[in-house]
Coordinates of C-alpha atoms in Angstrom, one line a residue:
X1 CA 11.7 26.3 5.0
X2 CA 8.2 24.6 4.5
X3 CA 9.9 22.0 2.3
X4 CA 12.5 21.1 4.9
X5 CA 9.8 20.8 7.6
X6 CA 7.5 18.8 5.3
X7 CA 10.2 16.2 4.6
X8 CA 11.0 15.7 8.3
X9 CA 8.4 12.9 8.9
X10 CA 9.7 11.1 5.8
X11 CA 13.3 11.4 7.0
X12 CA 12.3 10.1 10.5
X13 CA 10.7 7.1 8.9
X14 CA 13.7 6.4 6.7
X15 CA 16.2 7.0 9.5
X16 CA 14.5 4.8 12.1
X17 CA 13.0 2.1 9.9
X18 CA 15.8 1.7 7.3
X19 CA 19.0 2.9 8.9
X20 CA 18.4 2.3 12.6
X21 CA 16.4 -0.9 11.8
X22 CA 13.5 -0.1 14.2
X23 CA 10.4 -2.2 13.6
X24 CA 7.5 -0.4 12.0
X25 CA 5.4 -0.7 15.1
X26 CA 7.8 1.6 16.9
X27 CA 8.6 3.9 14.0
X28 CA 5.2 4.7 12.7
X29 CA 3.6 6.0 16.0
X30 CA 6.5 8.5 16.3
X31 CA 6.2 9.5 12.7
X32 CA 2.4 10.0 13.2
X33 CA 2.9 12.3 16.3
X34 CA 5.6 14.3 14.5
X35 CA 3.4 14.8 11.4
X36 CA 0.4 15.9 13.6
X37 CA 2.6 18.3 15.6
X38 CA 4.1 19.9 12.5
X39 CA 0.6 20.2 10.8
X40 CA -0.8 21.9 13.9
X41 CA 2.2 24.1 14.9
X42 CA 3.7 25.1 11.6
X43 CA 1.0 24.6 8.9
X44 CA -1.6 25.8 11.4
X45 CA -4.0 23.0 10.4
X46 CA -7.0 23.2 12.8
X47 CA -6.9 20.4 15.4
X48 CA -10.4 19.2 14.3
X49 CA -9.1 18.7 10.8
X50 CA -6.1 16.7 12.0
X51 CA -8.6 14.6 14.0
X52 CA -10.8 14.1 11.0
X53 CA -7.9 13.1 8.8
X54 CA -6.8 10.7 11.5
X55 CA -10.3 9.1 11.6
X56 CA -10.3 8.8 7.8
X57 CA -6.9 7.1 8.0
X58 CA -8.1 4.7 10.7
X59 CA -11.1 3.6 8.4
X60 CA -8.6 3.0 5.6
X61 CA -6.3 1.1 8.0
X62 CA -9.3 -1.0 9.1
X63 CA -9.9 -2.0 5.5
X64 CA -6.3 -2.9 5.0
X65 CA -6.3 -5.0 8.2
X66 CA -9.5 -6.7 7.1
X67 CA -7.9 -7.7 3.8
X68 CA -4.7 -8.8 5.5
X69 CA -6.7 -11.0 8.0
X70 CA -8.6 -12.6 5.1
X71 CA -5.4 -13.4 3.3
X72 CA -3.8 -14.7 6.4
X73 CA -6.8 -16.9 7.2
X74 CA -6.9 -18.4 3.8
X75 CA -3.2 -19.1 4.0
X76 CA -3.4 -20.8 7.4
X77 CA -6.6 -22.7 6.4
X78 CA -4.7 -24.1 3.4
X79 CA -1.8 -24.9 5.7
X80 CA -3.9 -26.7 8.4
X81 CA -5.9 -28.6 5.8
X82 CA -2.7 -30.0 4.1
X83 CA -3.2 -28.1 0.9
X84 CA 0.0 -26.1 1.2
X85 CA 2.0 -29.3 1.8
X86 CA 0.4 -30.8 -1.3
X87 CA 1.2 -27.8 -3.4
X88 CA 4.8 -27.8 -2.1
X89 CA 5.2 -31.5 -3.0
X90 CA 3.8 -30.7 -6.5
X91 CA 6.5 -28.0 -6.9
X92 CA 9.2 -30.3 -5.6
X93 CA 8.2 -33.0 -8.2
X94 CA 8.8 -30.4 -10.9
X95 CA 12.2 -29.3 -9.6
X96 CA 13.8 -29.4 -6.1
X97 CA 15.6 -26.0 -7.0
X98 CA 13.7 -23.3 -5.1
X99 CA 14.9 -20.7 -7.6
X100 CA 13.1 -22.5 -10.4
X101 CA 10.0 -22.8 -8.1
X102 CA 10.1 -19.1 -7.5
X103 CA 10.2 -18.4 -11.2
X104 CA 7.2 -20.6 -11.8
X105 CA 5.2 -18.8 -9.2
X106 CA 6.3 -15.3 -10.2
X107 CA 6.0 -15.7 -14.0
X108 CA 3.2 -18.3 -14.3
X109 CA 1.0 -17.4 -11.4
X110 CA -2.2 -18.0 -13.4
X111 CA -1.0 -21.6 -14.2
X112 CA -0.1 -22.0 -10.5
X113 CA -3.6 -21.2 -9.4
X114 CA -5.0 -23.5 -12.0
X115 CA -2.8 -26.3 -10.8
X116 CA -3.9 -25.8 -7.2
X117 CA -7.6 -25.8 -8.2
X118 CA -8.0 -29.5 -7.1
X119 CA -8.4 -28.1 -3.6
X120 CA -11.4 -26.1 -4.6
X121 CA -10.1 -22.7 -3.8
X122 CA -10.0 -21.1 -7.3
X123 CA -13.2 -22.8 -8.2
X124 CA -14.9 -21.3 -5.1
X125 CA -13.7 -17.9 -6.0
X126 CA -14.7 -18.3 -9.7
X127 CA -18.2 -19.6 -8.8
X128 CA -18.8 -16.8 -6.3
X129 CA -17.8 -14.1 -8.9
X130 CA -19.9 -15.7 -11.6
X131 CA -22.9 -15.9 -9.4
X132 CA -22.5 -12.3 -8.4
X133 CA -22.3 -11.2 -12.0
X134 CA -25.2 -13.4 -13.2
X135 CA -27.5 -12.4 -10.3
X136 CA -27.9 -8.6 -10.5
X137 CA -29.7 -8.5 -7.1
X138 CA -26.6 -10.0 -5.3
X139 CA -24.2 -7.7 -7.2
X140 CA -26.4 -4.7 -6.4
X141 CA -26.5 -5.6 -2.7
X142 CA -22.7 -6.0 -2.6
X143 CA -22.1 -2.8 -4.6
X144 CA -24.4 -0.6 -2.5
X145 CA -23.7 -1.9 1.0
X146 CA -21.6 1.0 2.2
X147 CA -20.8 2.7 5.4
X148 CA -20.4 6.4 4.7
X149 CA -19.6 9.3 7.1
X150 CA -19.7 12.7 5.4
X151 CA -18.2 15.8 6.8
X152 CA -16.2 14.2 9.5
X153 CA -16.2 16.4 12.7
X154 CA -17.7 19.2 10.6
X155 CA -14.9 19.4 8.1
X156 CA -14.9 18.7 4.3
X157 CA -13.3 15.4 5.0
X158 CA -15.4 12.3 4.4
X159 CA -14.9 8.6 4.6
X160 CA -16.7 5.6 3.2
X161 CA -16.2 1.8 3.1
X162 CA -17.9 -1.0 1.2
X163 CA -16.9 -4.1 3.2
X164 CA -18.6 -6.6 0.9
X165 CA -16.6 -5.4 -2.0
X166 CA -13.2 -5.7 -0.3
X167 CA -11.0 -8.7 -1.1
X168 CA -11.1 -9.6 2.5
X169 CA -14.7 -10.7 2.1
X170 CA -13.8 -13.0 -0.8
X171 CA -10.9 -14.5 1.3
X172 CA -13.2 -15.2 4.2
X173 CA -15.9 -16.9 2.0
X174 CA -13.3 -19.0 0.3
X175 CA -11.8 -20.0 3.7
X176 CA -15.3 -21.1 4.8
X177 CA -15.7 -23.1 1.5
X178 CA -12.3 -24.8 2.2
X179 CA -13.7 -26.0 5.6
X180 CA -16.2 -28.1 3.6
X181 CA -14.1 -28.8 0.5
X182 CA -11.1 -30.0 2.4
X183 CA -13.2 -31.7 5.1
X184 CA -11.4 -29.9 7.8
X185 CA -12.3 -30.4 11.5
X186 CA -13.5 -27.3 13.4
X187 CA -10.5 -27.7 15.7
X188 CA -8.1 -27.2 12.7
X189 CA -10.1 -24.4 11.4
X190 CA -10.1 -22.7 14.8
X191 CA -6.4 -23.1 14.9
X192 CA -6.1 -21.3 11.6
X193 CA -8.3 -18.5 12.9
X194 CA -6.1 -18.1 16.0
X195 CA -2.9 -18.2 14.1
X196 CA -4.2 -15.5 11.7
X197 CA -5.3 -13.3 14.5
X198 CA -1.9 -13.5 16.2
X199 CA -0.2 -12.7 12.9
X200 CA -2.5 -9.7 12.4
X201 CA -1.6 -8.1 15.7
X202 CA 2.0 -7.7 14.5
X203 CA 0.9 -5.6 11.5
X204 CA -2.0 -3.7 13.2
X205 CA 0.1 -1.2 15.3
X206 CA 2.2 0.0 12.3
X207 CA -0.7 0.3 9.9
X208 CA -3.1 2.0 12.4
X209 CA -0.5 4.8 12.8
X210 CA 1.0 4.8 9.2
X211 CA -2.2 5.5 7.3
X212 CA -3.5 8.3 9.5
X213 CA 0.0 9.9 9.3
X214 CA -0.4 9.8 5.5
X215 CA -3.8 11.3 5.5
X216 CA -2.6 14.3 7.7
X217 CA 0.3 14.7 5.4
X218 CA -1.8 14.8 2.2
X219 CA -4.8 16.8 3.7
X220 CA -2.6 19.6 5.2
X221 CA -3.4 21.9 2.4
X222 CA -6.3 23.5 4.3
X223 CA -4.6 25.6 6.9
X224 CA -4.3 29.1 8.4
X225 CA -0.6 29.5 7.4
X226 CA -1.4 30.1 3.8
X227 CA 0.8 27.1 2.7
X228 CA 0.1 24.4 0.2
X229 CA -0.1 20.8 1.5
X230 CA 3.1 19.2 2.8
X231 CA 3.7 17.0 -0.3
X232 CA 3.0 19.9 -2.7
X233 CA 5.4 22.3 -0.8
X234 CA 8.1 19.6 -1.0
X235 CA 7.6 19.0 -4.7
X236 CA 7.5 22.7 -5.5
X237 CA 10.9 23.2 -3.7
X238 CA 12.4 20.3 -5.6
X239 CA 11.2 21.8 -8.9
X240 CA 12.6 25.2 -8.1
X241 CA 15.9 23.7 -7.1
X242 CA 16.4 21.5 -10.2
X243 CA 15.0 23.8 -13.0
X244 CA 15.5 22.3 -16.5
X245 CA 17.0 19.2 -15.0
X246 CA 13.5 18.4 -13.7
X247 CA 13.0 15.3 -15.9
X248 CA 15.8 13.6 -14.0
X249 CA 13.8 14.1 -10.7
X250 CA 10.2 14.0 -11.9
X251 CA 9.9 10.2 -11.2
X252 CA 11.4 10.7 -7.8
X253 CA 8.4 12.9 -6.8
X254 CA 6.1 10.2 -8.0
X255 CA 8.0 7.6 -5.9
X256 CA 7.9 9.8 -2.8
X257 CA 4.1 10.2 -3.3
X258 CA 3.6 6.4 -3.5
X259 CA 6.1 5.9 -0.6
X260 CA 3.9 8.1 1.6
X261 CA 0.4 7.2 0.3
X262 CA 1.0 3.5 -0.5
X263 CA -0.7 4.0 -3.9
X264 CA 0.4 5.0 -7.3
X265 CA -3.1 6.3 -7.9
X266 CA -3.0 8.6 -4.9
X267 CA 0.5 9.8 -5.9
X268 CA -0.8 10.7 -9.4
X269 CA -3.9 12.4 -8.0
X270 CA -1.7 14.5 -5.7
X271 CA 1.2 15.4 -8.1
X272 CA 0.0 15.1 -11.7
X273 CA -1.3 18.7 -12.0
X274 CA 1.8 20.0 -10.3
X275 CA 4.0 18.0 -12.7
X276 CA 2.0 19.4 -15.6
X277 CA 2.5 23.0 -14.4
X278 CA 6.2 22.5 -13.9
X279 CA 6.6 21.1 -17.4
X280 CA 4.8 24.2 -18.9
X281 CA 6.9 26.5 -16.7
X282 CA 10.3 25.1 -17.9
X283 CA 9.1 24.5 -21.5
X284 CA 9.1 20.7 -21.7
X285 CA 6.4 18.3 -22.8
X286 CA 3.8 17.9 -20.1
X287 CA 2.9 14.5 -21.5
X288 CA 6.4 13.1 -20.8
X289 CA 6.7 14.7 -17.4
X290 CA 3.4 13.3 -16.2
X291 CA 4.4 9.9 -17.6
X292 CA 7.5 10.0 -15.5
X293 CA 5.4 10.8 -12.5
X294 CA 3.4 7.7 -13.1
X295 CA 6.5 5.6 -13.6
X296 CA 7.9 6.9 -10.3
X297 CA 4.7 6.2 -8.5
X298 CA 4.9 2.6 -9.6
X299 CA 8.4 2.3 -8.3
X300 CA 7.5 3.9 -4.9
X301 CA 5.1 1.1 -4.2
X302 CA 8.1 -1.2 -3.6
X303 CA 9.2 0.8 -0.5
X304 CA 5.8 2.0 0.8
X305 CA 5.8 1.3 4.6
X306 CA 2.3 -0.1 4.9
X307 CA 2.6 -2.2 1.8
X308 CA 5.8 -3.7 3.2
X309 CA 4.1 -4.1 6.6
X310 CA 1.2 -6.0 5.0
X311 CA 3.5 -8.2 3.0
X312 CA 5.6 -8.9 6.1
X313 CA 2.5 -9.9 8.1
X314 CA 1.4 -12.3 5.5
X315 CA 4.6 -14.3 5.6
X316 CA 5.4 -13.8 9.3
X317 CA 8.4 -11.4 9.0
X318 CA 7.4 -9.2 11.9
X319 CA 9.8 -6.4 12.9
X320 CA 11.9 -6.9 9.7
X321 CA 10.2 -4.1 7.6
X322 CA 13.4 -2.0 7.5
X323 CA 15.4 -5.0 6.2
X324 CA 12.9 -5.6 3.5
X325 CA 12.8 -1.9 2.5
X326 CA 16.6 -1.9 2.3
X327 CA 16.4 -4.7 -0.2
X328 CA 13.5 -3.2 -2.3
X329 CA 15.3 0.1 -2.3
X330 CA 17.9 -1.3 -4.7
X331 CA 15.4 -2.0 -7.6
X332 CA 13.6 1.2 -6.7
X333 CA 16.7 3.3 -7.3
X334 CA 17.5 1.3 -10.4
X335 CA 14.0 1.9 -11.7
X336 CA 14.1 5.7 -11.0
X337 CA 17.6 6.1 -12.6
X338 CA 16.3 4.3 -15.7
X339 CA 13.3 6.5 -15.8
X340 CA 15.4 9.6 -15.4
X341 CA 17.8 8.5 -18.2
X342 CA 15.0 7.6 -20.6
X343 CA 13.1 10.8 -19.9
X344 CA 16.1 13.0 -20.2
X345 CA 17.1 11.3 -23.5
X346 CA 13.7 11.7 -25.0
X347 CA 13.2 15.3 -23.9
X348 CA 16.7 16.7 -24.5
X349 CA 18.3 14.5 -27.2
X350 CA 15.7 12.9 -29.5

């Protein structure tokens, strides 16, 4: 029963976002409320802990939005300064075929950045990083400028952020450098700021609810019902159901973890010990089972809601998150099937 209840928020997200094609800004608030209600009513997580997990999620969401805004600002500064048009013309001179252009960007991204350096952007980033490394005082200042809130609302949940270390800060500094390097007018720069802000609003609602939902989901292990956390209950039920066939499903758990958390690292931190214990219980190599967990976590990043929301915001595809996930679901399934086949072959045949 706990496993069925714990999967309910994920099913709601999949049903509304992918099948019903709701935009993420409508889906994620409902998913957040459902997760909070289940955590409080069934898991008996104290309300103060749910609130603390939500606050922690909002801090993480603010970091994501800061990074997205910086990336958007840099994109629109390059657009309004004429740099994007120049880069596009450069690609067109190589080949008018957009498929070839996409391959160049995807497989030779470093060369692409080097080719665009005439506009000063990569140079500005490189100089900034070099100066920070060569001047210990600057690096020390950046590294230790943190906002930390321990024991949120009297719980064991803490949160911290180091804004100067976030990529958003680099994006903002480079955008300001472009103002001078590209000899932009303040009017054009202001237009880039306004356009970035409007684009950010489309992603904000979804991310502000998606990340707190994830934190409640993961931190539900401290409760008065004597249950493990929602993801652990779900994984334990899956392991009991599959038995020795677990290698075929191990990567799926990793993918579910990344789908929920938006991070392969968080997925591995949540499920690696569980995967290790399952491997010992069914008499298989823990090394291979944990490896499958990591592979699945990497695949799950392709369908993670707030990753897709962030990418959609960057290119202006607002409200089309479900359509994107339906497309990325195909390579995700292929990836997981391949992992299951290789893992089963190694563990049972070779």
